[in-house]
PDB file of C-alpha atoms in Angstrom:
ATOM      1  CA  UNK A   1     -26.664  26.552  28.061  1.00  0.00           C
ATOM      2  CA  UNK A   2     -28.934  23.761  26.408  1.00  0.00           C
ATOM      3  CA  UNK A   3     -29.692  26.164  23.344  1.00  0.00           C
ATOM      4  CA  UNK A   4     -26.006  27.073  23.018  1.00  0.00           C
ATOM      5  CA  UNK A   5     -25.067  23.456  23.008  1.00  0.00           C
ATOM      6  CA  UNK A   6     -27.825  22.197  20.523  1.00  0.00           C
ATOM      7  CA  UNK A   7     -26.667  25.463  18.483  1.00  0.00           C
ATOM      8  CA  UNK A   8     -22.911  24.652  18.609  1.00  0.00           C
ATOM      9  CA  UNK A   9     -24.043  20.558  17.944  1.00  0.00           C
ATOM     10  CA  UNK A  10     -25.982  21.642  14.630  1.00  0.00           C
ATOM     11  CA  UNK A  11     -22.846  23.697  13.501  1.00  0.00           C
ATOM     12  CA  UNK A  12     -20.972  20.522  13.675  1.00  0.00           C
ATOM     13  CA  UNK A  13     -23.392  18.741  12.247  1.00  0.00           C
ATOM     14  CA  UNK A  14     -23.861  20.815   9.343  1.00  0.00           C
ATOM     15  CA  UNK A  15     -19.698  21.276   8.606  1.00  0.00           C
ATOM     16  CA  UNK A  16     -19.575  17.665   8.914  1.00  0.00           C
ATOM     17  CA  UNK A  17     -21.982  17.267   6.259  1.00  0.00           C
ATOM     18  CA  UNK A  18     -20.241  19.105   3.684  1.00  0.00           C
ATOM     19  CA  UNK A  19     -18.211  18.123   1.140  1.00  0.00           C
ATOM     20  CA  UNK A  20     -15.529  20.573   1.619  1.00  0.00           C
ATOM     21  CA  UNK A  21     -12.200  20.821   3.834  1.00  0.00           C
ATOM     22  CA  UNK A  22      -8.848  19.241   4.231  1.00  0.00           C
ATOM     23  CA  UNK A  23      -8.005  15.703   4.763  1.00  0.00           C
ATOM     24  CA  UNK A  24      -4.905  14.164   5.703  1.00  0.00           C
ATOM     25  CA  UNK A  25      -3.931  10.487   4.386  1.00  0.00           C
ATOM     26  CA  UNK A  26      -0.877   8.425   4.682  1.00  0.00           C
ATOM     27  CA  UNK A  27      -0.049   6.225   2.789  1.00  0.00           C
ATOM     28  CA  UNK A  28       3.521   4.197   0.968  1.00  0.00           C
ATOM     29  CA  UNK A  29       5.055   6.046  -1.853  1.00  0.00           C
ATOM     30  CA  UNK A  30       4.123   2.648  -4.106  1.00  0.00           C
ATOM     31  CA  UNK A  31       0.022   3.359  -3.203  1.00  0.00           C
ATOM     32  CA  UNK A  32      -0.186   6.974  -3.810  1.00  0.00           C
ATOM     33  CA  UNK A  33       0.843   6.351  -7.523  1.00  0.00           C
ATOM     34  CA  UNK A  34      -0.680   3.833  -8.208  1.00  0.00           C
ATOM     35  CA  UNK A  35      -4.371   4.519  -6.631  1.00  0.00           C
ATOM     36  CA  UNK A  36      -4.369   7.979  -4.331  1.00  0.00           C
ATOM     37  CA  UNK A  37      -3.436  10.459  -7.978  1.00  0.00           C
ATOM     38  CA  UNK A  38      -6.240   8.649 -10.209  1.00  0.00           C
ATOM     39  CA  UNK A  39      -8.289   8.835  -6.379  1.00  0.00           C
ATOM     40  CA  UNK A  40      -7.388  12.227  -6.224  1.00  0.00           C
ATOM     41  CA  UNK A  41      -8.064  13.069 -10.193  1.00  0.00           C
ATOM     42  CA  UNK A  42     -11.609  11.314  -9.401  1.00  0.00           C
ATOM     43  CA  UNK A  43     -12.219  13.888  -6.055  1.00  0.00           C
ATOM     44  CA  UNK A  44     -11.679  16.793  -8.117  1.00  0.00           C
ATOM     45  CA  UNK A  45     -14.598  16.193 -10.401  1.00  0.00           C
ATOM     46  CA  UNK A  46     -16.955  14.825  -7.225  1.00  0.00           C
ATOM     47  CA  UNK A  47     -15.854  16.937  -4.678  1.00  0.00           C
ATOM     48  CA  UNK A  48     -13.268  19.474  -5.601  1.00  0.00           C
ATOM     49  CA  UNK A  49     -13.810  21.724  -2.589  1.00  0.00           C
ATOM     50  CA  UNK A  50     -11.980  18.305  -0.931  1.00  0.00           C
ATOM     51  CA  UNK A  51      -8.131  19.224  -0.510  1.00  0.00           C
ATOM     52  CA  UNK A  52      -5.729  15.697   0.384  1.00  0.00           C
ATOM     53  CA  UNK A  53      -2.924  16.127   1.782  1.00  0.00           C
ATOM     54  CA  UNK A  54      -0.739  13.321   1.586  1.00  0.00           C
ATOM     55  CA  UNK A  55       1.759  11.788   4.166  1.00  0.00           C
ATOM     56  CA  UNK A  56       3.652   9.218   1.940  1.00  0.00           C
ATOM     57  CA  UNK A  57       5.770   7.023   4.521  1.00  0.00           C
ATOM     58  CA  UNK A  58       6.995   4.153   4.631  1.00  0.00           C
ATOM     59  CA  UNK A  59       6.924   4.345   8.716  1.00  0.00           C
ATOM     60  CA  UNK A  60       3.793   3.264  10.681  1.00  0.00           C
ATOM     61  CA  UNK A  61       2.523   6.508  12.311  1.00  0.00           C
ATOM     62  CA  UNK A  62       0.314   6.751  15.228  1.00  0.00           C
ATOM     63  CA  UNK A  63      -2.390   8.101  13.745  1.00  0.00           C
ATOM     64  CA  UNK A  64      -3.959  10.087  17.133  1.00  0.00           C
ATOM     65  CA  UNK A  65      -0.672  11.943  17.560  1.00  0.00           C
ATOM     66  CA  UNK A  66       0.476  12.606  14.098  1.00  0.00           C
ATOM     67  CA  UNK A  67      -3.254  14.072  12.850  1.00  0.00           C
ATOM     68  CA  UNK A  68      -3.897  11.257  10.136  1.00  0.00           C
ATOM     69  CA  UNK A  69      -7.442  11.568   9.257  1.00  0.00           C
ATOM     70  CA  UNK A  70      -6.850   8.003   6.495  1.00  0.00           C
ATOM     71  CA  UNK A  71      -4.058   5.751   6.444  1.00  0.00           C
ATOM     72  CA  UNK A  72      -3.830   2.782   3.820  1.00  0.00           C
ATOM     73  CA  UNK A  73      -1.685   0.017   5.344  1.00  0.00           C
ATOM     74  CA  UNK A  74      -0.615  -3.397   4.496  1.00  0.00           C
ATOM     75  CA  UNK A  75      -0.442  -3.970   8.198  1.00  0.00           C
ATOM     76  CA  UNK A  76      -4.118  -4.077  10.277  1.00  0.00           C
ATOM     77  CA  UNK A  77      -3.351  -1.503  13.001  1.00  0.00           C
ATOM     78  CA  UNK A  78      -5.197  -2.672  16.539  1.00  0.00           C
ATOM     79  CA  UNK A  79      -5.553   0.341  18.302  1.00  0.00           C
ATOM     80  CA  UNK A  80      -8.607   1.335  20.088  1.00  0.00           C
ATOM     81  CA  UNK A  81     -10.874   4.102  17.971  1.00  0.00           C
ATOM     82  CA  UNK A  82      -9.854   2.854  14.865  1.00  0.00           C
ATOM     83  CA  UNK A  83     -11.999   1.728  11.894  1.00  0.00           C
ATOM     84  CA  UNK A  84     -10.555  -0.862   9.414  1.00  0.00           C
ATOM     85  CA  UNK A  85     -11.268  -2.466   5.845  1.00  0.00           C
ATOM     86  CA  UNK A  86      -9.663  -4.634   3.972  1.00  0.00           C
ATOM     87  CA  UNK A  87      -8.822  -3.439   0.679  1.00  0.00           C
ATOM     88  CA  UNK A  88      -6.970  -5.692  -1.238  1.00  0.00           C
ATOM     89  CA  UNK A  89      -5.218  -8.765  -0.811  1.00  0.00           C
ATOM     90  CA  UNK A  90      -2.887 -10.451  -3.156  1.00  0.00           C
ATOM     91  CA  UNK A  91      -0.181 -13.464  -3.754  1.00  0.00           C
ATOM     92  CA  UNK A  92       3.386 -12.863  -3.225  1.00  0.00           C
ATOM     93  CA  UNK A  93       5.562 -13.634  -5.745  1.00  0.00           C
ATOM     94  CA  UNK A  94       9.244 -13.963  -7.245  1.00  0.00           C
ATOM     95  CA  UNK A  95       9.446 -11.360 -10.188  1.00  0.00           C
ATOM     96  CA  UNK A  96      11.985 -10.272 -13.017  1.00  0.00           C
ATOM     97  CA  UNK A  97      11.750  -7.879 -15.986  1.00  0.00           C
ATOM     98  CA  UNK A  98      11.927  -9.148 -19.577  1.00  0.00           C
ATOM     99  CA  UNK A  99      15.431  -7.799 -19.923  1.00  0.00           C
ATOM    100  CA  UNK A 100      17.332  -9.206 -16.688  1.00  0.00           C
ATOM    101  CA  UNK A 101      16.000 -12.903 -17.517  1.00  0.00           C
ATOM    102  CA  UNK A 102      17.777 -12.683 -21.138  1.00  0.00           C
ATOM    103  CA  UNK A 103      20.998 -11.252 -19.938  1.00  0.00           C
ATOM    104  CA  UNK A 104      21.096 -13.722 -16.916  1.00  0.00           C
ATOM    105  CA  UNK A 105      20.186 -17.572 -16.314  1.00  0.00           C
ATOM    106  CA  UNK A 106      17.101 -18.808 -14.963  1.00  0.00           C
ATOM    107  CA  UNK A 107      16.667 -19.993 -11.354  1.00  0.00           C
ATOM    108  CA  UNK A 108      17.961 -23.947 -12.144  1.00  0.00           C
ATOM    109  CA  UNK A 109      15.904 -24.650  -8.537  1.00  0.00           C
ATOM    110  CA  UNK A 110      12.519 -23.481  -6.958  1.00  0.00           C
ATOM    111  CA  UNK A 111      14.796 -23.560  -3.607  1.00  0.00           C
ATOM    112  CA  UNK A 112      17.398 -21.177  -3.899  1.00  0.00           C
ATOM    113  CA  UNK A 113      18.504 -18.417  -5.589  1.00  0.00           C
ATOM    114  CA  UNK A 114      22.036 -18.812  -5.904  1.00  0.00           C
ATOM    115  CA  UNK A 115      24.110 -16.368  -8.158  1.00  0.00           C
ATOM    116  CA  UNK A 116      21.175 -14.479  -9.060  1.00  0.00           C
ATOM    117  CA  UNK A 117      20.804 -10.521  -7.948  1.00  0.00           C
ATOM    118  CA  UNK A 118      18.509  -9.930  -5.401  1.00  0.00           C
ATOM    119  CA  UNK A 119      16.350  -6.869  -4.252  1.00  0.00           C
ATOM    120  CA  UNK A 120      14.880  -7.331  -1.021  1.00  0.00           C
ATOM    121  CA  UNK A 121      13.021  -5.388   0.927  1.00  0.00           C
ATOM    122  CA  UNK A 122      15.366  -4.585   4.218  1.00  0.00           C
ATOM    123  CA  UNK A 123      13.492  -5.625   6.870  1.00  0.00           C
ATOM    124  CA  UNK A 124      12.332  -9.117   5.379  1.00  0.00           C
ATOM    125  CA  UNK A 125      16.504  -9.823   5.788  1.00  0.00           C
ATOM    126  CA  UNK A 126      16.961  -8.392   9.055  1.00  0.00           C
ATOM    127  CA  UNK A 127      13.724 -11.080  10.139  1.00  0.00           C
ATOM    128  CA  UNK A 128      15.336 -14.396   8.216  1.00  0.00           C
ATOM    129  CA  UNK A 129      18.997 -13.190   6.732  1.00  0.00           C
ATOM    130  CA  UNK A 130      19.178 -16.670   5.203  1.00  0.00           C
ATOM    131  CA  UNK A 131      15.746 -17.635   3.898  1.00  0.00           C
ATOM    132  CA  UNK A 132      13.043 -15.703   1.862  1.00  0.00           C
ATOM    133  CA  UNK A 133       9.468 -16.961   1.676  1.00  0.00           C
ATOM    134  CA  UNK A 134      11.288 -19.710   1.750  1.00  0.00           C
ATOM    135  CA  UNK A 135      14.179 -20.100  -0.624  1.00  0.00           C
ATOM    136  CA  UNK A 136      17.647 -19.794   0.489  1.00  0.00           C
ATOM    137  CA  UNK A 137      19.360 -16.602  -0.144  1.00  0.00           C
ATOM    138  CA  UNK A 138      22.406 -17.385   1.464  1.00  0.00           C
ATOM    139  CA  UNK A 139      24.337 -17.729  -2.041  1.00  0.00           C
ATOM    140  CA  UNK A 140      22.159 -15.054  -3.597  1.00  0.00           C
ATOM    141  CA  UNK A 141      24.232 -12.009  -4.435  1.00  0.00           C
ATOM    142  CA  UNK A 142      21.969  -9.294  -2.734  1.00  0.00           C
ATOM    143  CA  UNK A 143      22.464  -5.770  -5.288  1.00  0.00           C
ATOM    144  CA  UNK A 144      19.833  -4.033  -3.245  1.00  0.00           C
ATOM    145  CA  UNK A 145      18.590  -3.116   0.127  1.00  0.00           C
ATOM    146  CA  UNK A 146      15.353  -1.259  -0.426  1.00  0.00           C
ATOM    147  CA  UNK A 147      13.411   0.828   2.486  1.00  0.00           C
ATOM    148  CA  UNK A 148      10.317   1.274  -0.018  1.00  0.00           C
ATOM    149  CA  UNK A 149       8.264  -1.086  -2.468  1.00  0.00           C
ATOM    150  CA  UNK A 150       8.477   2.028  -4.887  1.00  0.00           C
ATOM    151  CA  UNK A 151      12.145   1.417  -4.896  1.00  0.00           C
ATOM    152  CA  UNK A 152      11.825  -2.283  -4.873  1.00  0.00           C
ATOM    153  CA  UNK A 153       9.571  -2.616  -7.880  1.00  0.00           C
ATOM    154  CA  UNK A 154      11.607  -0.131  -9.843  1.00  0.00           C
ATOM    155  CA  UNK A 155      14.669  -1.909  -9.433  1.00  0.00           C
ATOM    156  CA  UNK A 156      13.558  -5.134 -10.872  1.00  0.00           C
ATOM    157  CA  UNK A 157      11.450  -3.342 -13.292  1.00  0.00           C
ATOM    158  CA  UNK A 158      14.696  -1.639 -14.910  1.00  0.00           C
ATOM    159  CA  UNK A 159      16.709  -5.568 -14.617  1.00  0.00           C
ATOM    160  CA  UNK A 160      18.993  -4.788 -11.294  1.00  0.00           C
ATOM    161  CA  UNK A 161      17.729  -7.859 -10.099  1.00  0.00           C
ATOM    162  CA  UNK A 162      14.823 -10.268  -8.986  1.00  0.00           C
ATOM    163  CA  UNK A 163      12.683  -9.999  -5.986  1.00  0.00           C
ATOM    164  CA  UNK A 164       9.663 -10.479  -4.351  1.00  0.00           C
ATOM    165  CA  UNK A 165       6.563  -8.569  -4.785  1.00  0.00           C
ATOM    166  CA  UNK A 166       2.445  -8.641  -4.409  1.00  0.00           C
ATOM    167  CA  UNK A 167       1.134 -10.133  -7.559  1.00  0.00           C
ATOM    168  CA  UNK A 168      -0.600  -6.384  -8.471  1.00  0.00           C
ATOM    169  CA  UNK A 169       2.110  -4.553  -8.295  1.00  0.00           C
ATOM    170  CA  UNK A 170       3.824  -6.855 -10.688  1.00  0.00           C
ATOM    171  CA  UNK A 171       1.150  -6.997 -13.164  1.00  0.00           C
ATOM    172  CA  UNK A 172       0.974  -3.336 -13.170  1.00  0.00           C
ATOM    173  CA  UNK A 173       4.288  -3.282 -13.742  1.00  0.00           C
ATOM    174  CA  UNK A 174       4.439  -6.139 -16.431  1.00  0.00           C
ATOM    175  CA  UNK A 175       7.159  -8.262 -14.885  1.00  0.00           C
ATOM    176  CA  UNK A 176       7.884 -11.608 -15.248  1.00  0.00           C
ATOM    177  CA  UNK A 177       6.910 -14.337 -12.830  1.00  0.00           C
ATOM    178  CA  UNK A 178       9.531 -16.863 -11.601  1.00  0.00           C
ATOM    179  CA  UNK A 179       8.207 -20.017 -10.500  1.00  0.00           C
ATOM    180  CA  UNK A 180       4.667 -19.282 -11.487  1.00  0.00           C
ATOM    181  CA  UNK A 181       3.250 -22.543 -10.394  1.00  0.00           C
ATOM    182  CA  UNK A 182       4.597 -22.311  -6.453  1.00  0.00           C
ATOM    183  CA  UNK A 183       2.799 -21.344  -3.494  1.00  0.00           C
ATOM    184  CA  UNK A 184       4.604 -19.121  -1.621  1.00  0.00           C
ATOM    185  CA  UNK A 185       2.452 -19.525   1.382  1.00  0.00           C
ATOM    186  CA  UNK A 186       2.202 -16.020   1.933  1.00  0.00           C
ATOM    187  CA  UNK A 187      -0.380 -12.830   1.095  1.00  0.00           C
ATOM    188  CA  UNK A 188       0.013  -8.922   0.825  1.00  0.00           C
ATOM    189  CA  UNK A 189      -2.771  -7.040   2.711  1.00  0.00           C
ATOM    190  CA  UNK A 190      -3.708  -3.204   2.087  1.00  0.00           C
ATOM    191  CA  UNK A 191      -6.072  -2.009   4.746  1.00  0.00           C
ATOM    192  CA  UNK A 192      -8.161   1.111   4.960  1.00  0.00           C
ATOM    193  CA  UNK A 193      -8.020   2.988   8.254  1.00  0.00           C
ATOM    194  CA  UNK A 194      -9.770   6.003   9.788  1.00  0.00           C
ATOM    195  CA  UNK A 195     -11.231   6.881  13.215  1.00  0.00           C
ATOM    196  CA  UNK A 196     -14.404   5.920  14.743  1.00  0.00           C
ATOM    197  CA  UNK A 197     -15.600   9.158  15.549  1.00  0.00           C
ATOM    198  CA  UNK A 198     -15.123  10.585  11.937  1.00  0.00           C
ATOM    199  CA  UNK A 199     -15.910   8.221   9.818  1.00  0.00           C
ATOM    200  CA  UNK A 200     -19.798   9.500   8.975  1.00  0.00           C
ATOM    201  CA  UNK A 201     -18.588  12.726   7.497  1.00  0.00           C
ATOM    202  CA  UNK A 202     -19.274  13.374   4.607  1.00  0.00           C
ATOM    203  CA  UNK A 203     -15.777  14.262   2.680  1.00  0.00           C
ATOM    204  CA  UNK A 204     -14.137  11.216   4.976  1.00  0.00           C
ATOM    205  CA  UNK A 205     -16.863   8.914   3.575  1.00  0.00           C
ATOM    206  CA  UNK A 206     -16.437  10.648   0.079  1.00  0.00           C
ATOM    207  CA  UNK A 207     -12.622   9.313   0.108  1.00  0.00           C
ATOM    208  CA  UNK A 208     -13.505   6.222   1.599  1.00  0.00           C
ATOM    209  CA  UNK A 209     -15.558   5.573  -1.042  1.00  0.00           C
ATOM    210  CA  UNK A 210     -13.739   6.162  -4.074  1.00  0.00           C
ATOM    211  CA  UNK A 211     -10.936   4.276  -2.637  1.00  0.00           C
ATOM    212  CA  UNK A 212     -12.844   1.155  -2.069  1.00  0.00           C
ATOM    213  CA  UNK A 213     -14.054   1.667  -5.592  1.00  0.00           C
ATOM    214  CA  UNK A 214     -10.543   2.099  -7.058  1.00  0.00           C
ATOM    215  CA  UNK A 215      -9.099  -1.087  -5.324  1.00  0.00           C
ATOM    216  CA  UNK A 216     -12.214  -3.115  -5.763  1.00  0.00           C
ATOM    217  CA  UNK A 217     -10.630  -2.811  -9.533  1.00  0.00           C
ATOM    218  CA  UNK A 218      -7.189  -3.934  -8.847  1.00  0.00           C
ATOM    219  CA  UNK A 219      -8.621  -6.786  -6.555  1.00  0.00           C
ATOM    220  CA  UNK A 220      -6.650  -9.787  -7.289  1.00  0.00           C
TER     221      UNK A 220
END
C-alpha cells in the first residue's frame, strides 16, 4: 500500500509538473479582450500544449462548484482555499468620446449631470438611484442600462453618452476625461484568484505569470 501510494503521489507530481492540459478561467467580457487574447497569443508560443478555456461572466461564480481553475475579479473573493493578488488598481473617472462632447454641451457643474446622457452600469443605480460617485443624476437623462463594462465602454466610446469608467479602460479606449482635476474618491480593483492547493503547478503558475506580467503593463 505505501509503494502504491508513493507511486500514485509521483504520478501526480510529475502531471503537475508539466506544461500541458486544460485550464479554466473566468473572467468579464471587458478583461478577456483586453489582456486574456494577447495572454493567450503569449501561451501559445511558451506553452502551447496549455488549452484556456474561458468563462466570460459578468456573474460572480463560486469557483469550488462551477470548476474555475483562475478567475480575474474586480471584487477580492474571501472564501476559504482561495489564493489572491492584486492586479491592477486604477482611478474612476467621468468619460466621453471626442464626438459626443462636440455635438452636446459640457457639464456647466462638477455636481451634477443634468441634461446630459448617461450610461451607467445597472447595479451602481439600483445601490444610489440619485447620486453617482457623487454627482446627482437625478436630472441626468439615463440612455443606457448596461449589465457589462464591455457594453459600457462601447457606448460612450461610439457618443451614446457619458459615464463612468476605470481610468485604463478609458485610456485604452482614448476617451475624454470630464472633470479631470476631481477626486472621485473611489478605485477599480482587478484581482487574480486561484486555489490553494493548485497553485504550484506548473501550467497554473505558467498563466499566473504571464498575467501578472501583462497587467504589470497596464498598471496605472
Amino acid at each position: 500500500m505505501e509503494q502504491a501510494a508513493l507511486t500514485l503521489q509521483n504520478k501526480v507530481k510529475g502531471f503537475d509538473q508539466q506544461l500541458k492540459g486544460d485550464i479554466t478561467l473566468s473572467t468579464t467580457d471587458s478583461i478577456a479582450i483586453d489582456f486574456m487574447i494577447n495572454a493567450i497569443k503569449q501561451l501559445r508560443t511558451s506553452a502551447p500544449e496549455i488549452r484556456i478555456k474561458l468563462d466570460v461572466t459578468t456573474a460572480l461564480h463560486d469557483m469550488t462548484q462551477h470548476n474555475i481553475d483562475i478567475a480575474i475579479r474586480n471584487i477580492r473573493p474571501d472564501t476559504p482555499g482561495l489564493i489572491t493578488k492584486l492586479l491592477l488598481t486604477s482611478p474612476m473617472g467621468l468619460y466621453s468620446s471626442s464626438e459626443y462632447l462636440h455635438q452636446h454641451s459640457y457639464p456647466k457643474t462638477s455636481d451634477s449631470l443634468a441634461g446630459l446622457d448617461l450610461i451607467v452600469h445597472a447595479p451602481m443605480v439600483e445601490k444610489s438611484p440619485d447620486k453617482l460617485f457623487g454627482l446627482a443624476i437625478d436630472k441626468a437623462k439615463i440612455a443606457l442600462l448596461a449589465d457589462s463594462s464591455l457594453l459600457l465602454r462601447t457606448s460612450i466610446k461610439n457618443g451614446v453618452g457619458i459615464g463612468f469608467l476605470p481610468k485604463f479602460m478609458a485610456d485604452i479606449d482614448n476617451l475624454v476625461p470630464i472633470f479631470p482635476e476631481k477626486d472621485f474618491d473611489s478605485n477599480y480593483e482587478i484581482w487574480l484568484v486561484t486555489h490553494a492547493d493548485i497553485i504550484h503547478t506548473a501550467r497554473i503558475q505558467m498563466v499566473l505569470d504571464t498575467l501578472s506580467q501583462l497587467f504589470s503593463v497596464k498598471a496605472v
